[in-house]
Each structure stands twice: as C-alpha cells, then as structure tokens.
Tab-separated table of C-alpha atoms in Angstrom:
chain	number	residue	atom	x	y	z
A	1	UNK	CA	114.722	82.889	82.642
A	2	UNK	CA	110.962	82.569	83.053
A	3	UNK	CA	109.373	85.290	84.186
A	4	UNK	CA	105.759	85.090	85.760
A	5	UNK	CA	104.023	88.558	86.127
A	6	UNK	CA	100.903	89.453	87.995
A	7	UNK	CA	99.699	92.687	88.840
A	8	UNK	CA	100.788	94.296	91.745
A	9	UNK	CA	97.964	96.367	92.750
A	10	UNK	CA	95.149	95.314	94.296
A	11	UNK	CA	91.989	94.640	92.722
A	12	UNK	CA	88.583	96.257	94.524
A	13	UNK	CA	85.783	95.194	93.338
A	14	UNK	CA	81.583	95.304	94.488
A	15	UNK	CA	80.077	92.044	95.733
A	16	UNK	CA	78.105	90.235	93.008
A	17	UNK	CA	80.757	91.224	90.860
A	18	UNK	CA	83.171	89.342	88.459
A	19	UNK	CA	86.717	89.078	89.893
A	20	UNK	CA	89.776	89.003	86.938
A	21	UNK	CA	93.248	88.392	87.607
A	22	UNK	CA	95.911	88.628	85.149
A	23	UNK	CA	99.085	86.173	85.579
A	24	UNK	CA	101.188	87.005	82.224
A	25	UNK	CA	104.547	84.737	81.793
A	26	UNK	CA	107.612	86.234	79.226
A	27	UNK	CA	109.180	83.031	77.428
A	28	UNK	CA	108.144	79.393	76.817
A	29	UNK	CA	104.894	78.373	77.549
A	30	UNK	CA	104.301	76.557	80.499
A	31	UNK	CA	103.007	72.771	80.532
A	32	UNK	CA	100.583	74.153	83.792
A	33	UNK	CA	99.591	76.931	85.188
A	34	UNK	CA	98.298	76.997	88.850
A	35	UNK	CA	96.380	79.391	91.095
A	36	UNK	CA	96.542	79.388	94.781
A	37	UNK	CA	94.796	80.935	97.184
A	38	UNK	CA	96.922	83.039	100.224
A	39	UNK	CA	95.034	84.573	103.452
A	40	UNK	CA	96.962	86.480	105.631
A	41	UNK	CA	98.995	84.724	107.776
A	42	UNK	CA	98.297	81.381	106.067
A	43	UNK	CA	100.323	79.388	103.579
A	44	UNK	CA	99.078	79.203	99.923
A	45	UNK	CA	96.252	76.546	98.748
A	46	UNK	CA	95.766	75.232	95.605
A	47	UNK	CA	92.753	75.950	93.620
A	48	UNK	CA	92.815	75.168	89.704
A	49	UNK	CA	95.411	73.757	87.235
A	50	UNK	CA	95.219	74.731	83.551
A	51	UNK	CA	97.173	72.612	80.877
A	52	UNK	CA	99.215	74.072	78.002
A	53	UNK	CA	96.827	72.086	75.951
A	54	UNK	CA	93.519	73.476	77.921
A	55	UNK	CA	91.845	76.759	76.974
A	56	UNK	CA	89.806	77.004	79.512
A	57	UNK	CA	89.058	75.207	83.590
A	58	UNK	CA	86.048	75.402	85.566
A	59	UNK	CA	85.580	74.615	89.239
A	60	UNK	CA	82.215	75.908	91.081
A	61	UNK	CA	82.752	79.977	90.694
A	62	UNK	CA	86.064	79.728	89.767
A	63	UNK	CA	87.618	79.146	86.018
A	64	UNK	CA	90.879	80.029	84.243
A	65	UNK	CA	91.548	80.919	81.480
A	66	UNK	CA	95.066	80.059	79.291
A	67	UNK	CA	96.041	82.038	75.867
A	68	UNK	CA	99.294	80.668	74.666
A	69	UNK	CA	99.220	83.556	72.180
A	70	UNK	CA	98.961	86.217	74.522
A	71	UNK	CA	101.254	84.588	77.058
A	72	UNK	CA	98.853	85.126	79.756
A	73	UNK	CA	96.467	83.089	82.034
A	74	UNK	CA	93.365	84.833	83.089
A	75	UNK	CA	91.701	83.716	86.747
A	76	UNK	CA	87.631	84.576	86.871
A	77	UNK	CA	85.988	85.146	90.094
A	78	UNK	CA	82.218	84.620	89.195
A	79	UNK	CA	79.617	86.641	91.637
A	80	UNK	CA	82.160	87.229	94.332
A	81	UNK	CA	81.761	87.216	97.670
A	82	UNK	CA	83.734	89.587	100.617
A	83	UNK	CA	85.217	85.845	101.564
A	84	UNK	CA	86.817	85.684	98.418
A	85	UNK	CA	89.499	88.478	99.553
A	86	UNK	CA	92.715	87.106	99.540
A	87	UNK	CA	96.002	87.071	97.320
A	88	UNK	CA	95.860	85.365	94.575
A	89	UNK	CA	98.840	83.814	92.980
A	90	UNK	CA	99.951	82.233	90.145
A	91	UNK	CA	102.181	79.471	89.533
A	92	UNK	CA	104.258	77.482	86.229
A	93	UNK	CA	106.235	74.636	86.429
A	94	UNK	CA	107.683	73.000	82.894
A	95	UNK	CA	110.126	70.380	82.411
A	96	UNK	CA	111.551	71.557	85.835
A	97	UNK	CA	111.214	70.611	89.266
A	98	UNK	CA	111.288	74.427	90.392
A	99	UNK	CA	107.813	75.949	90.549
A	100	UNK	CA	107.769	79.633	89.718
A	101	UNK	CA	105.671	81.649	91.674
A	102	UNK	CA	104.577	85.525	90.478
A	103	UNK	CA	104.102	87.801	93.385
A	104	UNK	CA	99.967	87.785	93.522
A	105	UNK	CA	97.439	89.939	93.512
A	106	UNK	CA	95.206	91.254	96.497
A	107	UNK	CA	91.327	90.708	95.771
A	108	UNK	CA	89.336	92.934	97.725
A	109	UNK	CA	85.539	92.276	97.923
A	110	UNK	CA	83.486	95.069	99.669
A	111	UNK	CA	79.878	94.339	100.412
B	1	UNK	CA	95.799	63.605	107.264
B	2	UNK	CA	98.248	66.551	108.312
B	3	UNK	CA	99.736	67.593	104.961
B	4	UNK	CA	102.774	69.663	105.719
B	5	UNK	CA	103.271	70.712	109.109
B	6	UNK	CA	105.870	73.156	110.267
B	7	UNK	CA	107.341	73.860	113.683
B	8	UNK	CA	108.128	75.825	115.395
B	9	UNK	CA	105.426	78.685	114.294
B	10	UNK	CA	107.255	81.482	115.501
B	11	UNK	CA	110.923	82.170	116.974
B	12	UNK	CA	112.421	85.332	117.991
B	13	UNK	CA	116.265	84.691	117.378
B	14	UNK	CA	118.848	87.225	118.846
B	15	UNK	CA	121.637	88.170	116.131
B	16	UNK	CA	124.351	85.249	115.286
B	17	UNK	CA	122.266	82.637	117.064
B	18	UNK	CA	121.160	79.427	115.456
B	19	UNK	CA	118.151	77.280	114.948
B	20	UNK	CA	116.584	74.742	112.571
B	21	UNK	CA	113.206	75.025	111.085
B	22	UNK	CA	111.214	71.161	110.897
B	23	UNK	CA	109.121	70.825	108.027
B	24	UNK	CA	107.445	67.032	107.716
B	25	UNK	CA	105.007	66.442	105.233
B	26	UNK	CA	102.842	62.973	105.221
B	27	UNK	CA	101.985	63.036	101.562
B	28	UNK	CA	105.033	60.248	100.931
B	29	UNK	CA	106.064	63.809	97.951
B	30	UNK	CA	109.202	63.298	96.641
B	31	UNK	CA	109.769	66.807	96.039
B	32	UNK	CA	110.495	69.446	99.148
B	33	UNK	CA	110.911	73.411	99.271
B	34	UNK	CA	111.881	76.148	101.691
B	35	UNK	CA	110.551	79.872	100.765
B	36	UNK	CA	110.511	82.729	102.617
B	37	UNK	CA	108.069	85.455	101.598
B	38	UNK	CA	108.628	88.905	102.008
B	39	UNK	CA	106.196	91.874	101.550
B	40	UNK	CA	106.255	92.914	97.967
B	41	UNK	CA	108.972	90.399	97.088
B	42	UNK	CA	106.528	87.280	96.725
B	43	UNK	CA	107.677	84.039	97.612
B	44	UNK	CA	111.870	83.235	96.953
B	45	UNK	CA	112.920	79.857	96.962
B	46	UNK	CA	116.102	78.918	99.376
B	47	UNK	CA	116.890	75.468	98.981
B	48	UNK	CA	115.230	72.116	97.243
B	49	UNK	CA	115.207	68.804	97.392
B	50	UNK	CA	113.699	66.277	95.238
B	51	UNK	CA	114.333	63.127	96.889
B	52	UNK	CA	115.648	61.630	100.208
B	53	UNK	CA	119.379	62.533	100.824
B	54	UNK	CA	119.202	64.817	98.384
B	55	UNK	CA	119.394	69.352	98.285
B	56	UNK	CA	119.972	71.950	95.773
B	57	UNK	CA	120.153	76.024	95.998
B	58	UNK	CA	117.418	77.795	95.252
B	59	UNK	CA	117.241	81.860	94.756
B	60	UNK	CA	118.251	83.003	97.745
B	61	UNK	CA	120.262	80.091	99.356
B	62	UNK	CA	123.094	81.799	101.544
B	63	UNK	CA	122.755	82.339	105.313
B	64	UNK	CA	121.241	79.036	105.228
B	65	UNK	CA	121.560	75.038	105.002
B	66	UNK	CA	119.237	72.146	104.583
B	67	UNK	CA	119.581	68.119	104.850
B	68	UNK	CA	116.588	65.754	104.217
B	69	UNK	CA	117.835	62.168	106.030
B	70	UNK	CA	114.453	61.053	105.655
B	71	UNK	CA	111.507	61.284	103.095
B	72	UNK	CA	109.621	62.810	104.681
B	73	UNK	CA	111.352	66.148	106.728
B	74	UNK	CA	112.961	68.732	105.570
B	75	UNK	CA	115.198	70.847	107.610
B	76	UNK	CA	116.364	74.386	107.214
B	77	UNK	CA	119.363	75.811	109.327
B	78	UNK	CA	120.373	79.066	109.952
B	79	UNK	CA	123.544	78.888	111.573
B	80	UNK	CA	124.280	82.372	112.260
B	81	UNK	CA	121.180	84.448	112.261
B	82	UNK	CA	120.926	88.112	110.785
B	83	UNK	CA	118.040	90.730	110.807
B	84	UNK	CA	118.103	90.374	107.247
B	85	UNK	CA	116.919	86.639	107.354
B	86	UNK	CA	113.771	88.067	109.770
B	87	UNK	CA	110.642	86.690	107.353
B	88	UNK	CA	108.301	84.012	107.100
B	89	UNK	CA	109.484	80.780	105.867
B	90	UNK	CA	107.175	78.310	104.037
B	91	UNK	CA	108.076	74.752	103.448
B	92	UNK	CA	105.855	72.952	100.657
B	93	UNK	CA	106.111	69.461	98.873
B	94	UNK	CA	104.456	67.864	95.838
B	95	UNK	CA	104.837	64.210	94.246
B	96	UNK	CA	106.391	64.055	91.062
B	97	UNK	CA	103.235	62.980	89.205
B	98	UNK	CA	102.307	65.190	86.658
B	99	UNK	CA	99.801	67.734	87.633
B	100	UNK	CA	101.966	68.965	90.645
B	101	UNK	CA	99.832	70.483	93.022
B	102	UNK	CA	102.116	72.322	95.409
B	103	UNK	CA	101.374	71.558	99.243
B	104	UNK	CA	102.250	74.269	101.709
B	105	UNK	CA	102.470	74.392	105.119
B	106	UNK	CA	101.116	77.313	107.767
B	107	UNK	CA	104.260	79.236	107.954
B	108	UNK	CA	107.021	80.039	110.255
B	109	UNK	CA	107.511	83.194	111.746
B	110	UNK	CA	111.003	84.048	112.321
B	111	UNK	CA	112.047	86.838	113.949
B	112	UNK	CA	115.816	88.405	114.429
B	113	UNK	CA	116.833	91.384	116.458
C-alpha cells in the first residue's frame, strides 16, 4: 500500500532562512500532492496542491516542489519567519477517495 | 461560512461509558472523515463516508461506529469507551471535484479514565 514518508525530526532553522521539507511516497505516483499546515491544538489547513503533471507551485513564500523520479515532493519555506513554526504535513490522494496523510514535520523558526 | 465544526471540544468519559462526537460541515462535500491523531502516530483514519447514508472502515475502525442520515453531519460513536480510545479526533470533508482540498475541523478532545 502507499506509503507517504516525512521526516520525523524536527527541522530548526534561523529566521531569514529557507525552510525544506521532504514528503517522499514508496509506490505509484500520486495524481496530487498536498501540504497542510497544523498548529498545536488546531486542525490541519490547506496550503498548496501540486499535480502529477506539475513540477513545480508557487504561492507568496511558499512553493513545492514534485519529482516523479525521485518519488518525493519537496515544500520551500522562503525567508521564514518564527510564525511559520508549525507541523507540516503532507498529503496524496489517487484514484481513491482515502487521503493519505504522512506524519509531518515540526518547523521551528528561532529569531 | 463555518466550514467544519465539531462539538463537543472536549469530553472526559469514565471507562465503558458512551458518547457521540457531531461533526457538520456547510461546504454541501460529499466526502466525510473521522481521524484521531496521536503523538508520533500522525493522523489514522476510523471510518468514511462518501455520500449521505453511506460509511466505510477506515484504519483503525473498532471501538467505534458512525451513521451520516444527512449530508451534511457526520457522527462518530463510541459505545463503550476505553483509555485506549483517549486522543483527539478530527472530522474533515472535501467535495469530490478534483483538486480535493481536505477541510478539517478544530478538534475534539476526548478524554477516558
């Protein structure tokens, strides 16, 4: 079954700073990716959708990245700010009505 | 516009009681999910259901039952609690356009001693 894999340790990085996430999948490739957003205590929002058929998705300081090749979907946080700490999780849905979710990664943006 | 609104926010349940989770989304999404998330397991999926008067298991379905009479609520049951089923349970929806963004609502904190 489809696997969706994101790493499980959390990412630290400097203000001003790029963020990178990694969300890697094992079999088919997915028609979409997603990418939410999760604060503590808060249910996930949705921030970007990437296509099979898309390289790459821009929205203000965010963009994605998808590499059928490598099997893996790459999430850019451009000069990030300590509000931009937060899980990060990814999401593929294909031919199903089942989303699957990978277990996110904590962003952590010191000043 | 309230999205996906879930009630009640938190419950503190006493071992082999019962309750019922509302979720009630105003999106008119044909599709419906219970989760409950876990630290370090990530989000599981209990039940489905992708249309009105229908429900499918999801990952972790037992301990638990849904119905969905009407479009646009989803109810989970829990007819005999355990501390095991202490977490907090996420409903979400989505239409079945393509695209699919995935609505969620705040959360329900469920407690069981």
């Amino acid at each position: 079954s489809q696997k969706i894999e994101q790493n499980s340790e959390a990412l630290n990085i400097q203000e001003g700073k790029t963020a990178t996430l990694t969300c890697n999948y094992t079999n088919y490739s997915p028609a979409y990716l997603q990418w939410y957003r999760q604060d503590p205590g808060r249910g996930p929002v949705f921030l970007l959708l990437i296509r099979e058929n898309e390289k790459e998705k821009r929205k203000e300081r965010l963009k994605v990245t998808f590499d059928t090749t490598l099997k893996q979907s790459l999430f850019h946080i451009t000069a990030s700010q300590p509000a931009d700490s937060a899980t990060y999780l990814c999401a593929q849905l294909r031919g199903s009505y089942i989303p699957t979710f990978g277990r996110g990664t904590s962003l952590i943006v010191h000043p | 516009n309230a999205g996906v609104t879930q009630t009640p926010k938190f419950r503190v349940l006493k071992t082999g009681q019962s309750m019922t989770l509302l979720c009630a989304q105003d999106m008119n999404h044909e599709y419906m999910y219970w989760y409950r998330q876990d630290p370090g397991m990530g989000l599981r999926l209990i039940h489905y259901s992708v249309g009105e008067g229908t429900t499918a298991k999801g990952e972790v379905p037992d301990g638990y039952n849904v119905s969905r009479l009407k479009k646009q609520n989803f109810l989970l049951g829990l007819e005999s609690a355990a501390p095991s089923q202490t977490s907090v349970y996420f409903c979400a929806s989505r239409s079945a356009d393509s695209g699919n963004t995935i609505y969620f609502g705040e959360g329900s904190w469920l407690t069981v001693v």
